[in-house]
Tab-separated table of C-alpha atoms in Angstrom:
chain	number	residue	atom	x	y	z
A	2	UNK	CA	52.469	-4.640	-51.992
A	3	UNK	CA	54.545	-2.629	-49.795
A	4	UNK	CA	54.195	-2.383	-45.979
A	5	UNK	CA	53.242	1.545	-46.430
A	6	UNK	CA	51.132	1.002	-49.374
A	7	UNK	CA	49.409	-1.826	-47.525
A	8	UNK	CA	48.779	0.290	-44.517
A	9	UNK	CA	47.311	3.236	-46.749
A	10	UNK	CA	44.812	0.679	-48.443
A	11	UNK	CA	44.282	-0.911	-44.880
A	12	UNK	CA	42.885	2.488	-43.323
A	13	UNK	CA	40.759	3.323	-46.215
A	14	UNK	CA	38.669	-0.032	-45.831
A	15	UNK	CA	38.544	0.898	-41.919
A	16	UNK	CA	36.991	4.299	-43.049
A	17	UNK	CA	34.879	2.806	-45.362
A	18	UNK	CA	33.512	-0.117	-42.712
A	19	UNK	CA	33.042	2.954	-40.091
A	20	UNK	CA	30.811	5.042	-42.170
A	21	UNK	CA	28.998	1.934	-43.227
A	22	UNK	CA	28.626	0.416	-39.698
A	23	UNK	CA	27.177	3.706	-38.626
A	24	UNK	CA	24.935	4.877	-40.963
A	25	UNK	CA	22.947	1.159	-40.594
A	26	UNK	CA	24.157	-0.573	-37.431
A	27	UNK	CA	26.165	-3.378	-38.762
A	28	UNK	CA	27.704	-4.190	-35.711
A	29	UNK	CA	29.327	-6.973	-37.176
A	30	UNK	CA	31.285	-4.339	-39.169
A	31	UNK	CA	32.678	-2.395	-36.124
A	32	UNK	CA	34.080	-5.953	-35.142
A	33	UNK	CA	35.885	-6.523	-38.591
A	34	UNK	CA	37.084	-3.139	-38.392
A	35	UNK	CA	38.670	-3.887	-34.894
A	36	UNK	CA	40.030	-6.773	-36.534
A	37	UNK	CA	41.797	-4.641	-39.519
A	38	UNK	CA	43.255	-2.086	-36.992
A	39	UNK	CA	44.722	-4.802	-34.754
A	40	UNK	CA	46.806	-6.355	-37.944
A	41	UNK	CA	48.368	-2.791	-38.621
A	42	UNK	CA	49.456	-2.226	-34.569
A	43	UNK	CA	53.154	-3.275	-33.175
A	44	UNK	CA	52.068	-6.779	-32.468
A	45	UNK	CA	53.027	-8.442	-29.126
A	46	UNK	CA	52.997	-11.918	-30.994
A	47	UNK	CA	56.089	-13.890	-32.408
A	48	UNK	CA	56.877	-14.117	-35.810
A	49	UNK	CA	54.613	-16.408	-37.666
A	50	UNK	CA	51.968	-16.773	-35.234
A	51	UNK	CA	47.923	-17.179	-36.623
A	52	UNK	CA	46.173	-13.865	-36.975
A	53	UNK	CA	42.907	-13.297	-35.005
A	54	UNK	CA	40.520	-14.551	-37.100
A	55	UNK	CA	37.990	-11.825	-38.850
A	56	UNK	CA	35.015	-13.816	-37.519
A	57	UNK	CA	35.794	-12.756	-34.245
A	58	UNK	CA	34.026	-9.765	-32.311
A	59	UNK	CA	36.590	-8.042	-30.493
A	60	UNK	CA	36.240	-5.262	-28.077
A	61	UNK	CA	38.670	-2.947	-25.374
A	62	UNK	CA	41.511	-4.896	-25.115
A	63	UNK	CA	41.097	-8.006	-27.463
A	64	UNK	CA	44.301	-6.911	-29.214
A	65	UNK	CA	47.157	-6.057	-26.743
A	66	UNK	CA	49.970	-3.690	-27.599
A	67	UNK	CA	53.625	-3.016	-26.824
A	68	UNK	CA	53.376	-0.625	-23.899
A	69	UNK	CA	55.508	0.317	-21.014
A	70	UNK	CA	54.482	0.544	-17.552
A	71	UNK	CA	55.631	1.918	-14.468
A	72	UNK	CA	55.965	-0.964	-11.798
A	73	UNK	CA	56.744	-0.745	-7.696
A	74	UNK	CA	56.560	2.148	-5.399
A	75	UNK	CA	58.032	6.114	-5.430
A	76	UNK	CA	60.839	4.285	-3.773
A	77	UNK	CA	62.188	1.891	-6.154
A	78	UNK	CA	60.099	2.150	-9.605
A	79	UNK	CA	61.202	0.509	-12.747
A	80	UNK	CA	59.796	0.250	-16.348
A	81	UNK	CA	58.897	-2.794	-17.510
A	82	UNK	CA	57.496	-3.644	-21.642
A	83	UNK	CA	55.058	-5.708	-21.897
A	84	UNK	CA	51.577	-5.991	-22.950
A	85	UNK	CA	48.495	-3.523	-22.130
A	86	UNK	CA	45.549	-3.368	-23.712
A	87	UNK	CA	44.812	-1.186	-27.096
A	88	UNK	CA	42.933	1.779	-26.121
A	89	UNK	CA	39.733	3.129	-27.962
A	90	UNK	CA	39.242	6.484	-29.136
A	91	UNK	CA	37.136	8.693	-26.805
A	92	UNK	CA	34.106	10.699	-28.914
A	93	UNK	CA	36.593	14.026	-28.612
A	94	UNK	CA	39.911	12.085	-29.034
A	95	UNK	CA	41.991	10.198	-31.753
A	96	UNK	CA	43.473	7.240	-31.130
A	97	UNK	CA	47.099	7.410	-32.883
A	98	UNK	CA	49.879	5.089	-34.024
A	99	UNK	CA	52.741	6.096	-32.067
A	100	UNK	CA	55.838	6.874	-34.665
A	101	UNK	CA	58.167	8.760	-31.811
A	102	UNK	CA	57.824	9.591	-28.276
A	103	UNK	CA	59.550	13.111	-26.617
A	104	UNK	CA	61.706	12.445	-23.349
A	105	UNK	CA	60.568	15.162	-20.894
A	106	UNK	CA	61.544	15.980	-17.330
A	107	UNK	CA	57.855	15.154	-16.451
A	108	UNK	CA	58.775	11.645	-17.153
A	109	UNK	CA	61.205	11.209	-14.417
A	110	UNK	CA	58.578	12.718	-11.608
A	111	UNK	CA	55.807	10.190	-12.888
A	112	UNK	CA	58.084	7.593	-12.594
A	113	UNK	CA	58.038	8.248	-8.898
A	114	UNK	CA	54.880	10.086	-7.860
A	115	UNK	CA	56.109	13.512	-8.253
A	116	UNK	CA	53.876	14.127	-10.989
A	117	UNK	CA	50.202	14.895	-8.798
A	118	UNK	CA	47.745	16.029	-10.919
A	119	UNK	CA	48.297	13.491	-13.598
A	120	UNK	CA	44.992	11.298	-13.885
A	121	UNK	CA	46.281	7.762	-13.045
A	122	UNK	CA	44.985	5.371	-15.935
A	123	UNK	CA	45.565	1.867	-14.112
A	124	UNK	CA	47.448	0.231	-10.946
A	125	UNK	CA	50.346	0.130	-13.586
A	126	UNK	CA	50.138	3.543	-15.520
A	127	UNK	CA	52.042	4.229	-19.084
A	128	UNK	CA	54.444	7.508	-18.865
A	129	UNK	CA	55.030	10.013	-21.499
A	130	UNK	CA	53.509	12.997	-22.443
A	131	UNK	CA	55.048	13.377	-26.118
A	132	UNK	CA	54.057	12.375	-29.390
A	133	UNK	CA	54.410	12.090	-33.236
A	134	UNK	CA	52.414	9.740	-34.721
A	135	UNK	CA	49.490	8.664	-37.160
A	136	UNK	CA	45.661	8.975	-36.703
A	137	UNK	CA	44.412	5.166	-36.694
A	138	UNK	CA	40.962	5.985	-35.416
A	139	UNK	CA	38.762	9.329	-34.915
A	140	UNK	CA	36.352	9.738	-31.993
A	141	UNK	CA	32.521	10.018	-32.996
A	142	UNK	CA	32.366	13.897	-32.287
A	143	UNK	CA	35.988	14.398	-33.671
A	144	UNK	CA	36.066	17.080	-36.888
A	145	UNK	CA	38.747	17.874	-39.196
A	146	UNK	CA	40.876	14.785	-38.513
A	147	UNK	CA	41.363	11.415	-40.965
A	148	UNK	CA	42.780	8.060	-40.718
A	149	UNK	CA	46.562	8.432	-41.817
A	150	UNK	CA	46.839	12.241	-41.129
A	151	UNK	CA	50.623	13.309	-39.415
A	152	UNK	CA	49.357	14.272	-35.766
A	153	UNK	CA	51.796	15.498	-32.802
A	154	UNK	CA	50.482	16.393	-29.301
A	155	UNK	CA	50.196	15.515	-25.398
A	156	UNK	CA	48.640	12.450	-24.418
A	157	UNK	CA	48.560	11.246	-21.183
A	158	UNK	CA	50.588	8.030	-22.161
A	159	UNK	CA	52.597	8.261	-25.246
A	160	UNK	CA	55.573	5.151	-24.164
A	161	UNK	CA	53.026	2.340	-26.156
A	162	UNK	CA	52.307	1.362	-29.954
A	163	UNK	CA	48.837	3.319	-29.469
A	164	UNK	CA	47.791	6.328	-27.573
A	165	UNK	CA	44.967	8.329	-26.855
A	166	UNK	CA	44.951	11.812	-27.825
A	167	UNK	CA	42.190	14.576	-26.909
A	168	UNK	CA	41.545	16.256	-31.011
A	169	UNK	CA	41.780	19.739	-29.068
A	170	UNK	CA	45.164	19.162	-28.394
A	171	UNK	CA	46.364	17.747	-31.451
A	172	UNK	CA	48.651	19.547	-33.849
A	173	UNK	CA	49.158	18.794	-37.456
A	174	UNK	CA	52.589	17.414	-38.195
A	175	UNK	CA	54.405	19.752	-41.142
A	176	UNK	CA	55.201	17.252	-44.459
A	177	UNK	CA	58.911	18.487	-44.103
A	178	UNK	CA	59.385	17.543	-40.362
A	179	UNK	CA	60.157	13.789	-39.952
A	180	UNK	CA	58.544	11.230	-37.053
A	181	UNK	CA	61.651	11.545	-34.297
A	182	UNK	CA	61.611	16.201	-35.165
A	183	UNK	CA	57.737	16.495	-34.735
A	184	UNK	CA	58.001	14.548	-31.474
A	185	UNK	CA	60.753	16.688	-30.160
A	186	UNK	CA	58.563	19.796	-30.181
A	187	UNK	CA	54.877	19.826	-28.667
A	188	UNK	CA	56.153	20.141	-24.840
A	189	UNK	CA	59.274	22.473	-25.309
A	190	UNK	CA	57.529	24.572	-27.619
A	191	UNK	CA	53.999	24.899	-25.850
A	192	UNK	CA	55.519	25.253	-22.636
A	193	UNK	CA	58.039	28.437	-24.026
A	194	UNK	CA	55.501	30.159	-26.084
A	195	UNK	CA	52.984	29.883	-22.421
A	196	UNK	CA	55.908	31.141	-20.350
A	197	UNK	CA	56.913	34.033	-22.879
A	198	UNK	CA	54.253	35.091	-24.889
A	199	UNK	CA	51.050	34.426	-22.546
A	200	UNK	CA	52.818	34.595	-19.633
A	201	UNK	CA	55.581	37.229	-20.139
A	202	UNK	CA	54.149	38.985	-22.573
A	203	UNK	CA	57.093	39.471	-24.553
A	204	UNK	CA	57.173	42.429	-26.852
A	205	UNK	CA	59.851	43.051	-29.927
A	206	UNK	CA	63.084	44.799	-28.174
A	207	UNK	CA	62.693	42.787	-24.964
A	208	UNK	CA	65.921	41.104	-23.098
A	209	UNK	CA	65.691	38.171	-22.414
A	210	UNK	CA	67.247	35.466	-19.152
A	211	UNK	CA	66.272	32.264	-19.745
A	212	UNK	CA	67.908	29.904	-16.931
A	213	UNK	CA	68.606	26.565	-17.788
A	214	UNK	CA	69.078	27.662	-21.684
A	215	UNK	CA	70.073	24.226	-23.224
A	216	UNK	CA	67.232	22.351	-22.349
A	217	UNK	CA	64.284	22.062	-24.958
A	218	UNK	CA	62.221	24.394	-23.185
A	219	UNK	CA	64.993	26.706	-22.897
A	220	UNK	CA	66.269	26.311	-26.593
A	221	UNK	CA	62.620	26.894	-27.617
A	222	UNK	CA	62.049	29.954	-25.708
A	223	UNK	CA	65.141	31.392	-27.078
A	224	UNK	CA	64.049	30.685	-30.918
A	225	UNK	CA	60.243	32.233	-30.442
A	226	UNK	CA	62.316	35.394	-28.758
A	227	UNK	CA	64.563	35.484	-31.544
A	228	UNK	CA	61.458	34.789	-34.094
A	229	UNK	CA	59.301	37.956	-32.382
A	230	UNK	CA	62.787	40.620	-32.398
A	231	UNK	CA	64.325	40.265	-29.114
A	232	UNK	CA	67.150	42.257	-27.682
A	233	UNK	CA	70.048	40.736	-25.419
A	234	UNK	CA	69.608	37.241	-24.845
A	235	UNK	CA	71.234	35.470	-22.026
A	236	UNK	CA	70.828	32.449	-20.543
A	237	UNK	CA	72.564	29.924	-18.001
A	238	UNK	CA	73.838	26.529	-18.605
A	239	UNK	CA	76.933	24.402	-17.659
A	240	UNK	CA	79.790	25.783	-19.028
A	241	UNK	CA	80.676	23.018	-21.467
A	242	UNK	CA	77.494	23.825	-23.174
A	243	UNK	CA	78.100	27.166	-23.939
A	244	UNK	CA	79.423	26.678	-27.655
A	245	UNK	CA	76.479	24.472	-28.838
A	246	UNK	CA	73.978	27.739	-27.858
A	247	UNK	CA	75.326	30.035	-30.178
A	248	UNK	CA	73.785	28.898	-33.155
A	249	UNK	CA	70.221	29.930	-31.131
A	250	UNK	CA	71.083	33.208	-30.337
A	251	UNK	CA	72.414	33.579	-26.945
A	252	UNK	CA	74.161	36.263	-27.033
A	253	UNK	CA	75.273	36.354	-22.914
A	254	UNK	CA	76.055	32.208	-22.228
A	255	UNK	CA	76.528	32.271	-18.199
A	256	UNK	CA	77.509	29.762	-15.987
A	257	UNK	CA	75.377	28.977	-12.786
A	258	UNK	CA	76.313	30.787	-9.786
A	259	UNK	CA	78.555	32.652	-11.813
A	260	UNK	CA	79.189	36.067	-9.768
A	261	UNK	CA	79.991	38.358	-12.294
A	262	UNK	CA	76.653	37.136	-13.855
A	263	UNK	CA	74.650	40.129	-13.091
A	264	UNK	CA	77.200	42.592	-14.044
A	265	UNK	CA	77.670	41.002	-17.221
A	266	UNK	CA	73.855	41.421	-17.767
A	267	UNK	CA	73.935	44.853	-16.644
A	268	UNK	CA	76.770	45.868	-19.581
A	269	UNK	CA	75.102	44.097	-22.712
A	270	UNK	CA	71.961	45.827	-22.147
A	271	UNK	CA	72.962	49.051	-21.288
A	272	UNK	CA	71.906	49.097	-17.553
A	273	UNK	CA	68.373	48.385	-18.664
A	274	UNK	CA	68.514	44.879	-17.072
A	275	UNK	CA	66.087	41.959	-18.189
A	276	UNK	CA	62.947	42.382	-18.992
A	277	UNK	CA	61.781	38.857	-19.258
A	278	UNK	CA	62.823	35.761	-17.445
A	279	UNK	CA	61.894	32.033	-18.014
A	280	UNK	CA	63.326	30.361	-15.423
A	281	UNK	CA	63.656	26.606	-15.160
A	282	UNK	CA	65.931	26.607	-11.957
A	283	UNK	CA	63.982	28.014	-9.507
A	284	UNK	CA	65.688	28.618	-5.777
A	285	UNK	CA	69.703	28.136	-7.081
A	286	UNK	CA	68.733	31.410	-9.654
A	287	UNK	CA	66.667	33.560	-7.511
A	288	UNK	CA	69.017	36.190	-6.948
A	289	UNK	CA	70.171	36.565	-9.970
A	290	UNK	CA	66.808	36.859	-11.305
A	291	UNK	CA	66.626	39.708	-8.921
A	292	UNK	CA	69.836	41.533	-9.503
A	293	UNK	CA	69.230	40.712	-13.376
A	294	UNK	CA	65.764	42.229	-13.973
A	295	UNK	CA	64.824	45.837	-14.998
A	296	UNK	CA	61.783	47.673	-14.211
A	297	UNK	CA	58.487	46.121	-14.212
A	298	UNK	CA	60.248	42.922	-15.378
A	299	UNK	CA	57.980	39.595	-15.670
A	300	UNK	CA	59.777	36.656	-14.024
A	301	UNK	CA	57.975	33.377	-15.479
A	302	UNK	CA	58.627	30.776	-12.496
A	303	UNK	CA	58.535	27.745	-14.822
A	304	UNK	CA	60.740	24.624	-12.939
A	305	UNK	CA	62.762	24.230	-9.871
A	306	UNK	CA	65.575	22.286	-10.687
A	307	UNK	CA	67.698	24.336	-8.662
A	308	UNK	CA	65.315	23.801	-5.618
A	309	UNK	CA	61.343	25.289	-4.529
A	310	UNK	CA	62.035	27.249	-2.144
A	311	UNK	CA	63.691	30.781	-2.664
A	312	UNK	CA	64.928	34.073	-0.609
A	313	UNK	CA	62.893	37.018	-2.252
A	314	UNK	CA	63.817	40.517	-1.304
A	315	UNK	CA	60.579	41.979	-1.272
A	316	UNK	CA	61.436	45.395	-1.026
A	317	UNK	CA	63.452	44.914	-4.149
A	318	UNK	CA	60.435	42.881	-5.549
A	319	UNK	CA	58.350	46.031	-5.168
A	320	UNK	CA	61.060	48.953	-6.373
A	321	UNK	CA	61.602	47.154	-9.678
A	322	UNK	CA	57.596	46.510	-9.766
A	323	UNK	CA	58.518	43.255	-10.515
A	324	UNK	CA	55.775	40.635	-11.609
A	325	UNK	CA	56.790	36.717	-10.053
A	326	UNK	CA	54.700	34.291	-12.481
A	327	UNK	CA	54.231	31.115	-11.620
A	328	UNK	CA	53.237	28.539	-14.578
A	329	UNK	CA	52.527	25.009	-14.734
A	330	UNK	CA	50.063	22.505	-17.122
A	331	UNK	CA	49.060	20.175	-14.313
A	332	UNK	CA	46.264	22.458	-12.845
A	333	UNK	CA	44.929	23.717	-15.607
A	334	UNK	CA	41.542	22.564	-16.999
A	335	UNK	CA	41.552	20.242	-20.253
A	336	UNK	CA	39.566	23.495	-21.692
A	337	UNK	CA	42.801	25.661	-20.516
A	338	UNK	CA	45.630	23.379	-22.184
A	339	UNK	CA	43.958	22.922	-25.240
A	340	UNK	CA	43.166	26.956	-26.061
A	341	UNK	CA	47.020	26.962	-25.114
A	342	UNK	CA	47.910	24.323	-27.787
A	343	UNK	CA	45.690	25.886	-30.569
A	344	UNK	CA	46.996	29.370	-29.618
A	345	UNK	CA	50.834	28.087	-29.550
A	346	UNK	CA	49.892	25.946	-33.073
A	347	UNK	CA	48.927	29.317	-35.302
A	348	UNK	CA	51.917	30.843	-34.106
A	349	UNK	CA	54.274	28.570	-34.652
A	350	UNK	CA	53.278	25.776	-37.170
A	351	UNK	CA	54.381	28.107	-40.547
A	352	UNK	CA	58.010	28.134	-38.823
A	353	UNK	CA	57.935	24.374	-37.483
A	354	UNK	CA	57.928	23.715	-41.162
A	355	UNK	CA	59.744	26.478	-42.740
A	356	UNK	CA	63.355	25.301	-40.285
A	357	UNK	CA	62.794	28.632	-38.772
A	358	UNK	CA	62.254	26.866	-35.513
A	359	UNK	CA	63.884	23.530	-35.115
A	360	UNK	CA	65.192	21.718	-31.849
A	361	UNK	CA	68.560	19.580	-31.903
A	362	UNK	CA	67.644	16.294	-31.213
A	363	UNK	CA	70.776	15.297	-28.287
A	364	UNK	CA	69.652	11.719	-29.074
A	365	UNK	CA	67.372	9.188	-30.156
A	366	UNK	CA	67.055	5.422	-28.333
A	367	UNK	CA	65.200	2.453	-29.731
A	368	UNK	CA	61.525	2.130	-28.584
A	369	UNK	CA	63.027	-1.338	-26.491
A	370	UNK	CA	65.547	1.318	-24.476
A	371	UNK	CA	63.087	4.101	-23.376
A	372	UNK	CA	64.178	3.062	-19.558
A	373	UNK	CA	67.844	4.447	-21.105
A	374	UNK	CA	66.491	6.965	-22.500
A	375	UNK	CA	64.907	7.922	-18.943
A	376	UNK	CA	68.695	7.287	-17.469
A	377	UNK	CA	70.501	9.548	-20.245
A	378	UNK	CA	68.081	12.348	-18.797
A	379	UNK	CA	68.938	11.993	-15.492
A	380	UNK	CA	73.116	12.595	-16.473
A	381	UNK	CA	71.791	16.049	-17.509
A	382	UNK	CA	74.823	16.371	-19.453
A	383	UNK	CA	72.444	16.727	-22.943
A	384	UNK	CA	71.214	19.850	-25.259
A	385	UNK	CA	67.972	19.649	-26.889
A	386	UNK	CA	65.589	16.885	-26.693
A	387	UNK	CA	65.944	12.713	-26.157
A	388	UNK	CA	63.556	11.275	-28.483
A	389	UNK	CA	62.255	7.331	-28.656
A	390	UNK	CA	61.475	5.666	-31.428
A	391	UNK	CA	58.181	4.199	-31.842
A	392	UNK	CA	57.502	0.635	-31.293
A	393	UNK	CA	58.328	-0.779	-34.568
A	394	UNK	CA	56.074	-2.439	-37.207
């Protein structure tokens, strides 16, 4: 019997055992079905150690995973792998088998504190907000999910064999999309279609500025603009970037702090200027998001790379009747983020799988280097997304 085929037989007894166990309180079941689901996680034990015996009852945390944790202070953190225990699914969440895990700027301000409104699970917390994985157990009040479905989404620690993951936010993985492609998306491509669509309310014909255009949000944003019939898209990125964006359709690459950056603007759309801008630099674009936008342009304030704090003409502000946006996921209500998922999923699922939307993958580390996958991110010298494999079977 193969691994796969073993693991597909595996979860059917587990959904067999749960409807049993609860329709007449065989609690004994519940522990053999804790048993089964701890044989098909990314053991911590050596090769050729004794299983757990099915006799035994296990509960939260009988079975420990592969999981990394964030260790020391803001001032000198570090990621260490090593055992935590297996969480549980919630009555509203699925607990999934983590396949691959999406690299996100997010990441790097957990790591050190920066990250504020992130619920902290334990005195040694588990990063990542990125997923691709399998459903290995559905909550009690869960609907429309099974054991084994493809499942992508934003849990609040993704960097471990298993992760919880709240149903309302989980996205159904397209059959054509592999493990390390489906994890590449759910932040880039949420965060984009918030900052355009909801946000900017970006209408067929619209120019488009997107600074800091090779990153996945900014790749994303440019594909859904292309997808809904923009106009002139431009965007800012180092120049030795500038070749791998035209495949996306960036149509005006521009270096930061060029000064002929506005000007250039100004000539591909026929004096109109902007009328959207997703802006993941913040202070070191400000002015050019200024000079750059037309009349009643929407400037989506999504990161601040470039710095927080920003010179804003006001007087300009109010001739253009220019709308400043800000947008972030960290103060918005579970309620909030998961209407933004569902509404981001109809939208964009069909072209997920069709290839109409796809982002590069810059590139993929083993689950046993995700603290080098953290370092790659910091170079900044990357287009697209840094993906880690899950832990392995």
């Amino acid at each position: 019997m193969t691994s796969n085929t073993r693991r597909r037989f595996m979860s059917t007894v587990v959904i067999l055992i749960s409807r049993i166990s609860l329709s007449r309180k065989m609690r004994w079941l519940r522990g053999l079905q804790l048993s089964i689901l701890g044989s098909l996680e990314c053991s911590t034990q050596p090769i050729g150690a004794p299983n757990v015996p099915e006799t035994r009852r296990p509960h939260h945390g009988d079975f420990p995973m592969k999981a990394w944790t964030i260790r020391g202070d803001a001032a000198s953190p570090e990621l260490v792998l090593g055992e935590s225990p297996r969480p549980e699914a919630g009555p509203k969440e699925l607990l999934v088998r983590v396949r691959a895990i999406g690299v996100n700027r997010a990441d790097l301000a957990r790591r050190t504190g920066h990250y504020e409104q992130l619920q902290r699970l334990s005195d040694a917390p588990i990063p990542g907000l990125e997923l691709a994985g399998e459903v290995a157990a559905v909550g009690a009040n869960v609907t429309g999910w099974r054991v084994g479905d493809r499942v992508m989404g934003l849990p609040p620690a993704a960097y471990a064999a298993f992760a919880r993951l709240p149903a309302d936010m989980a996205i159904r993985v397209p059959s054509s999309l592999s493990w390390e492609q489906a994890a590449a998306l759910p932040m880039a491509y949420l965060t984009a279609h918030n900052a355009l669509v909801t946000e900017g309310r970006f209408a067929r014909g619209d120019h488009l500025l997107v600074h800091g255009v090779s990153s996945g949000v900014g790749l994303a944003t440019v594909q859904i603009a292309r997808l809904l019939g923009a106009g002139v898209i431009a965007g800012t990125a180092s120049p030795q970037k500038h070749a791998a964006l035209a495949p996306y359709g960036v149509d005006v690459p521009l270096a930061h702090g060029d000064a002929q950056a506005a000007e250039r603007i100004g000539i591909a759309t026929g004096q109109h200027g902007v009328d959207v801008i997703v802006d993941m630099a913040g202070a070191s674009a400000a002015q050019l998001s200024q000079q750059a936008a037309g009349l009643r342009a929407r400037w989506v304030q999504v990161g601040r790379l470039g710095g927080a704090k920003a010179d804003i003409d006001l007087d300009l502000l109010a001739r253009k009747r220019l709308s400043l946006i800000g947008v972030t996921f960290r103060t918005r209500s579970v309620e909030e983020i998961a209407a933004l998922v569902q509404a981001a999923a109809h939208d964009l699922t069909e072209a997920w799988g069709s290839g109409q939307l796809s982002m590069p993958i810059a590139k993929v580390f083993p689950f046993e280097q995700a603290d080098a996958a953290q370092a790659f991110m910091r170079q900044n010298a990357h287009v697209g997304k840094i993906v880690i494999e899950g832990c392995p079977d």
